[in-house]
Coordinates of C-alpha atoms in Angstrom, one line a residue:
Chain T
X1 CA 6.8 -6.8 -25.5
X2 CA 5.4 -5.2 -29.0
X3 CA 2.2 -7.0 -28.3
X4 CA 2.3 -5.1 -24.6
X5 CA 2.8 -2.2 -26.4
X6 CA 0.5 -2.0 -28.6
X7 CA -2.0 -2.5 -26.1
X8 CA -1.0 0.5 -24.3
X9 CA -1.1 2.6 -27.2
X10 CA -4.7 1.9 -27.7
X11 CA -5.7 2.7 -24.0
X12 CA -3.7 5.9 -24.6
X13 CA -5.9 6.6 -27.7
X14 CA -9.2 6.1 -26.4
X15 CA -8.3 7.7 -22.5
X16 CA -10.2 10.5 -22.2
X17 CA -13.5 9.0 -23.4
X18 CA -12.9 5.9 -21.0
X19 CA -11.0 6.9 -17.3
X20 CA -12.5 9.9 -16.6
X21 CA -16.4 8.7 -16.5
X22 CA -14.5 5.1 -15.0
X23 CA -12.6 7.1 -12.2
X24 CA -15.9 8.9 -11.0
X25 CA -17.7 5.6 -10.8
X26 CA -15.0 4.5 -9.1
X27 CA -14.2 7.1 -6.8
X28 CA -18.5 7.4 -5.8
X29 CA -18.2 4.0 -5.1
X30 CA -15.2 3.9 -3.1
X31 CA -16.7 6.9 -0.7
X32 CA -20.6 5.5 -0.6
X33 CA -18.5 1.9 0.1
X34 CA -16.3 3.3 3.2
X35 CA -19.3 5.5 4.3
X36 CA -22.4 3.9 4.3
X37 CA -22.1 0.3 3.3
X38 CA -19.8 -1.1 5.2
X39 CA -20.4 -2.1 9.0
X40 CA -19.2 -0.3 12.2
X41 CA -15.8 -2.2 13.3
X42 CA -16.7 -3.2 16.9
X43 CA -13.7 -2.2 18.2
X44 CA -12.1 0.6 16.1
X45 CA -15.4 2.0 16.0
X46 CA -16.1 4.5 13.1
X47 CA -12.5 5.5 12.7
X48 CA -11.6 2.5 11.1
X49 CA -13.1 3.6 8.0
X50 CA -10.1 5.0 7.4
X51 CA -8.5 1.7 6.6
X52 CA -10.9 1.9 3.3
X53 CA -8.3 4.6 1.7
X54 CA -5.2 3.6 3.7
X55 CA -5.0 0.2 2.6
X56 CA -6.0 1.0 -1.1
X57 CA -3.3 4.1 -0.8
X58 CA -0.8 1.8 0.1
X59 CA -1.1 -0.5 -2.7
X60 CA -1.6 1.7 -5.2
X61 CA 1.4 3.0 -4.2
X62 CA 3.4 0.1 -4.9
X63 CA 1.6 -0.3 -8.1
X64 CA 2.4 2.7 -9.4
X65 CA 6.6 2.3 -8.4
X66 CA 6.1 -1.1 -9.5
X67 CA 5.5 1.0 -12.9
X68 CA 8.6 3.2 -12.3
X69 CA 10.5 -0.7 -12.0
X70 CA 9.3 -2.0 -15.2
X71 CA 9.9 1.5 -17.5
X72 CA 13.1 1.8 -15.8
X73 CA 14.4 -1.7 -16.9
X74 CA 12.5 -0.8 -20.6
X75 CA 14.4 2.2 -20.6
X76 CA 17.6 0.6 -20.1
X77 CA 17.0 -2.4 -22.6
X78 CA 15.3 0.0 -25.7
X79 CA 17.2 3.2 -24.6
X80 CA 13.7 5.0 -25.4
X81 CA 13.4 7.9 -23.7
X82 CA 9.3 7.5 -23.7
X83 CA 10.2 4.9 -20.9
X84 CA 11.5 7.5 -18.5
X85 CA 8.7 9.9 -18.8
X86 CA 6.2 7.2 -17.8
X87 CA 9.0 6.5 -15.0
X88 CA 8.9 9.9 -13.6
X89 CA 5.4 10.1 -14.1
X90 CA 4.6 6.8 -12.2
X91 CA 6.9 7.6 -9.6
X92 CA 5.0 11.1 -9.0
X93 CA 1.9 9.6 -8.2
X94 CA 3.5 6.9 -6.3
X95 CA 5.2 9.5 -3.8
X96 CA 1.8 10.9 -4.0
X97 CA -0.4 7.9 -2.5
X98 CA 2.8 6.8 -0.2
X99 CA 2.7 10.2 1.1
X100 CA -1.6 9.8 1.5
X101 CA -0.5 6.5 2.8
X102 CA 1.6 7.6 6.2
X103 CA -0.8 11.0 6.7
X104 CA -4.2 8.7 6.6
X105 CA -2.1 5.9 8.9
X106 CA -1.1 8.8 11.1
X107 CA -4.5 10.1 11.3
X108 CA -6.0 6.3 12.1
X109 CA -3.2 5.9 14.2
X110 CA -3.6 8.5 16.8
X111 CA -6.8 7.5 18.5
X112 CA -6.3 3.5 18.7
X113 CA -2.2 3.9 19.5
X114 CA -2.1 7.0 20.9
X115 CA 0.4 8.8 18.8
X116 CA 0.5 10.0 15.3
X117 CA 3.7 8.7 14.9
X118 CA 6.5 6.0 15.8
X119 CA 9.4 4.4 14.8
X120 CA 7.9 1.0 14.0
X121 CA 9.6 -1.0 11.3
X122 CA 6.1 -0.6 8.7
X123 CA 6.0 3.0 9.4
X124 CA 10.2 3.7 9.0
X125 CA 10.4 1.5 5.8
X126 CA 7.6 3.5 4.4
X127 CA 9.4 6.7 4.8
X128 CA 12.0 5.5 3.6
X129 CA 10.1 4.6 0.3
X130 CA 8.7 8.0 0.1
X131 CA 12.4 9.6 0.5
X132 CA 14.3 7.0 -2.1
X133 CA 11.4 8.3 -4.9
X134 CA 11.0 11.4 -3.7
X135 CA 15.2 11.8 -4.4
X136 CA 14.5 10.6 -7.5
X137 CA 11.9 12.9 -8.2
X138 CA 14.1 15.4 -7.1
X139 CA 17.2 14.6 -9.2
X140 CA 15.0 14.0 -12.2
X141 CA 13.7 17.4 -12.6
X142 CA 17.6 18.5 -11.7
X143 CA 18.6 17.1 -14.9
X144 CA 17.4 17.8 -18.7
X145 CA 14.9 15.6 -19.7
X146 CA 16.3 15.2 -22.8
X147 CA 19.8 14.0 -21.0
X148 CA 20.3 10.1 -21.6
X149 CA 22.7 9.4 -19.2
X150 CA 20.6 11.3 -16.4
X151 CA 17.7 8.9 -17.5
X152 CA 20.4 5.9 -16.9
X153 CA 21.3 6.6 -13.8
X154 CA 17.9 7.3 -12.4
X155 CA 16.5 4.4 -14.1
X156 CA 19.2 2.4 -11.9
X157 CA 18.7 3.7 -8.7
X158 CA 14.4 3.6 -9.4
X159 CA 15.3 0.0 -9.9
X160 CA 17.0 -0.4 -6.7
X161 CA 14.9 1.1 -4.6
X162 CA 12.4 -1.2 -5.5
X163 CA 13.9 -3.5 -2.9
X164 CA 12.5 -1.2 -0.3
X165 CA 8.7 -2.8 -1.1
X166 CA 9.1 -6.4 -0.3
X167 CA 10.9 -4.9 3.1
X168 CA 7.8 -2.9 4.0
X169 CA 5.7 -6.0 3.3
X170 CA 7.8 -8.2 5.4
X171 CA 8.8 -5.9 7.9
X172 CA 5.9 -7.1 10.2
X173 CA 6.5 -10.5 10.3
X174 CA 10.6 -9.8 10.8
X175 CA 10.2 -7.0 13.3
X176 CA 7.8 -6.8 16.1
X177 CA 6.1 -4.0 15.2
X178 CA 2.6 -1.9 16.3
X179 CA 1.8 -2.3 13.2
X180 CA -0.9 -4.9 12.7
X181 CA -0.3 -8.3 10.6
X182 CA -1.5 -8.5 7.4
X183 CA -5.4 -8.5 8.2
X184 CA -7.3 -8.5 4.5
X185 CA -5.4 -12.4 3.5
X186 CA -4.1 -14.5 6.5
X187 CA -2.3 -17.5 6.1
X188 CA -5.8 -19.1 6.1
X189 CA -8.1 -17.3 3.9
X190 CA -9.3 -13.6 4.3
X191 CA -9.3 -12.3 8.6
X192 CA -12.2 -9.7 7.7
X193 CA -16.1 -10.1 7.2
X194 CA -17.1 -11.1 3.5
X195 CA -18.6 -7.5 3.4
X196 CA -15.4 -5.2 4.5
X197 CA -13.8 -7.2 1.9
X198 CA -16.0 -6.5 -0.8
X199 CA -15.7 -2.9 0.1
X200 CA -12.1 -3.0 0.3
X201 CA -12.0 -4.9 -3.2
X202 CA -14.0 -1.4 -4.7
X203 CA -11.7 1.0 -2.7
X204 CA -8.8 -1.2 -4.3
X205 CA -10.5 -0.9 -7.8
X206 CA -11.5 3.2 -7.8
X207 CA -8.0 4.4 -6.2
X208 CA -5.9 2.3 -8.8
X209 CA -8.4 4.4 -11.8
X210 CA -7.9 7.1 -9.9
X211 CA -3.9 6.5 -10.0
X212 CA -3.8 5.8 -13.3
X213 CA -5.9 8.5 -14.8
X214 CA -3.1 10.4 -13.0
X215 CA -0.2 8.8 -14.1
X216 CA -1.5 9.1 -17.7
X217 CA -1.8 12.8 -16.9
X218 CA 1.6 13.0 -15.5
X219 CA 3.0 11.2 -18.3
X220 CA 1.6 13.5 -21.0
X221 CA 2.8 16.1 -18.9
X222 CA 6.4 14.6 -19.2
X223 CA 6.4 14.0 -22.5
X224 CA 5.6 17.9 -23.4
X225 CA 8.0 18.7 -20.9
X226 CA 10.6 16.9 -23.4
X227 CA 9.2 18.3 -26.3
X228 CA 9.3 21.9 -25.2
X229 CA 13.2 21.1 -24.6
X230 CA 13.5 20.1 -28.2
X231 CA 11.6 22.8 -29.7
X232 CA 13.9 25.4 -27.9
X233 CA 17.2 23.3 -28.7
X234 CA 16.2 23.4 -32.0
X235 CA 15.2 27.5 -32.3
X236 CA 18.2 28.1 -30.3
X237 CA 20.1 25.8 -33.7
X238 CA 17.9 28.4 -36.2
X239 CA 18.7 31.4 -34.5
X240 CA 21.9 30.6 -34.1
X241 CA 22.6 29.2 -38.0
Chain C
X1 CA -17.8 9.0 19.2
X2 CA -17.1 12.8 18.1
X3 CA -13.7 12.1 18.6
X4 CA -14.0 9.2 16.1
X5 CA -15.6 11.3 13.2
X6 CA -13.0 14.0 14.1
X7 CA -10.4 11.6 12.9
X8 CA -12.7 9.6 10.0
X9 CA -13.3 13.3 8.7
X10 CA -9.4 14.6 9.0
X11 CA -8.3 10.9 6.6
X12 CA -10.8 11.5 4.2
X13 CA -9.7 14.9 4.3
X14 CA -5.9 15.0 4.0
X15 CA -6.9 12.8 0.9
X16 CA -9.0 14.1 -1.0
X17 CA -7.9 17.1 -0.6
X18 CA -4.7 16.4 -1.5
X19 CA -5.9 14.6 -4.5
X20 CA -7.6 17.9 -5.8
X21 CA -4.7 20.2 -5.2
X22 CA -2.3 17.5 -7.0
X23 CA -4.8 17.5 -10.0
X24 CA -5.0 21.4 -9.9
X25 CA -1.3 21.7 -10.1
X26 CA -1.2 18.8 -12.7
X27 CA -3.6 20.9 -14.6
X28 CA -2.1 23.9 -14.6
X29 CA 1.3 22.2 -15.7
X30 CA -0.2 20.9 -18.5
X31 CA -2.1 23.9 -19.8
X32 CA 1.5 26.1 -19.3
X33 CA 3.2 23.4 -21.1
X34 CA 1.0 23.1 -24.2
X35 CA 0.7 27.1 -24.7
X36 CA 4.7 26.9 -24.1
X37 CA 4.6 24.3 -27.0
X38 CA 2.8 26.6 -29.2
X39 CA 4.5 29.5 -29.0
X40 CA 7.6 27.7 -29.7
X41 CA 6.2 26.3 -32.9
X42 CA 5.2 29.3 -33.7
X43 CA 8.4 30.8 -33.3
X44 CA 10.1 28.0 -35.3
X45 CA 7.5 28.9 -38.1
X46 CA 8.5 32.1 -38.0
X47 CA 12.2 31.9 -38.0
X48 CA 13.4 31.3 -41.5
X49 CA 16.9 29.7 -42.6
X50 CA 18.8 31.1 -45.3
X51 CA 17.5 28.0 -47.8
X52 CA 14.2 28.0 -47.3
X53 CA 13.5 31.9 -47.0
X54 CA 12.4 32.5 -50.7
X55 CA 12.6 36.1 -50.7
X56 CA 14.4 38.7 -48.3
X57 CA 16.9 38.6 -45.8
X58 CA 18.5 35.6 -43.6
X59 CA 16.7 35.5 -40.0
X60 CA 13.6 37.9 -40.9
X61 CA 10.7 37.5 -40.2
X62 CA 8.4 35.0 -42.8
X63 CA 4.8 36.1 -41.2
X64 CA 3.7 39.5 -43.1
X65 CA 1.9 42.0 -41.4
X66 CA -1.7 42.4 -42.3
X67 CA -2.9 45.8 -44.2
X68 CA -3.7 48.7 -42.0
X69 CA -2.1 47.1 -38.6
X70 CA 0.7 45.3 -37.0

């Protein structure tokens, strides 16, 4: 754990000479990938370019709450209050790319199903994911930062919610669903051209910079948001002496 | 065909537009926070207990006004 740690103290140090040049690399990759290099799906036609950010969104997504799970159980095991800033932070951008998620599904969705929208197992568990963090978003920034017991509590529920991934993932082999079957690894190897992989593999690798640049934002962000809470408890203490 | 780029051009749209607006606002956060951060410290600075304020009354002000102006 102190090894861990560590590690992510020395990426902290060195992050703005490293993820900002890594995330444009990433992110020009990503759009000349989607764009240009990869072939016209014979069926979807150019439309299903879109998958090259909606699948990347999607997983990203989880990452990211999957970084809510593990700060949350930190939190509650080292009572550091660091852990629930990167929390909050990791759950911001994962409400963010869940949300990017269901508008770029929509948006694929409406000219090879016919509507933006439906109550389809994938689609219902995945707002359902975007509510439960969204909430905790919500009831986060209710709360003092500062306040312990708020951090608990939220820690708990972040942890529970959690549960609502492995749903989504199965929820199109326990439903019947318009959602497709997983498509990118089938039971026997990868069900797409080498090529779409390989640009899927990029889109994967310049949204999860991208998210993390952001979460490293947002968590600096957090972390001033505590401070500025002690700073005024503690003028509110002088002026008060 | 049009009707195809209509909807490839709306998804890369919606996100990367969304994207830029979320970093504007993260931006914006950040630079209100650090200047809040300041000023705080500076008002802690400038706040003196009775222990430490060498000279002068509890509570005044330890920053001295420079010659000729506020």
């Amino acid at each position: 754990m102190s090894w861990l740690v560590g590690q992510a103290s020395r990426l902290y140090g060195v992050r703005w000479v490293t993820l900002p040049p890594l995330v444009g690399l990433g992110v020009f990759a990503l759009i000349a990938g989607a764009l240009v290099v990869a072939p016209r799906e014979s069926v979807e036609g150019e439309v299903q370019r879109v998958f090259y950010i909606h699948f990347p969104s999607a997983l990203t997504a989880y990452g990211a709450l999957f970084v809510v799970f593990l700060a949350s159980i930190a939190l509650l095991w080292t009572k550091d209050m660091r852990w629930d800033a990167i929390a909050r932070a990791a759950a911001g951008v994962g409400v963010l790319f869940t949300a990017f998620t269901l508008a770029t599904g929509a948006i694929w969705g409406r000219p090879i199903w016919g509507v933006y929208w439906t109550w389809d197992a994938r689609l219902t568990s995945t707002l359902i994911l975007l509510l439960l963090y969204g909430g905790y978003l919500l009831a986060r920034s209710l709360a003092d930062p500062t306040d312990e017991q708020a951090a608990r509590y939220g820690a708990v529920f972040a942890i529970f919610a959690f549960a609502d991934i492995p749903v989504i993932n199965m929820s199109v082999r326990w439903w019947r669903t318009l959602h497709p079957q997983p498509m990118v690894v089938g039971s026997d190897g990868p069900a797409m051209p080498i090529d779409m992989v390989a640009v899927l593999v990029i889109g994967l690798i310049g949204v999860g910079l991208l998210a993390t640049w952001l979460i490293v934002l947002r968590a600096e962000a957090e972390l001033l948001g505590v401070r500025t809470q002690a700073l005024r408890a503690r003028l509110d203490r002088r002026i008060g002496a | 065909m049009e009707g195809e780029l209509v909807y490839l051009f709306a998804g890369f749209a919606v996100f990367w537009a969304g994207l830029l607006g979320y970093l504007v606002w993260l931006q914006a956060r950040l630079r209100a926070l650090q200047a809040e951060v300041q000023r705080l410290e500076e008002r802690l600075a400038e706040e003196v207990t009775p222990l430490e304020a060498p000279v002068g009354r509890a509570g005044s002000s330890a920053r001295v006004a420079p010659e000729g102006g506020a």
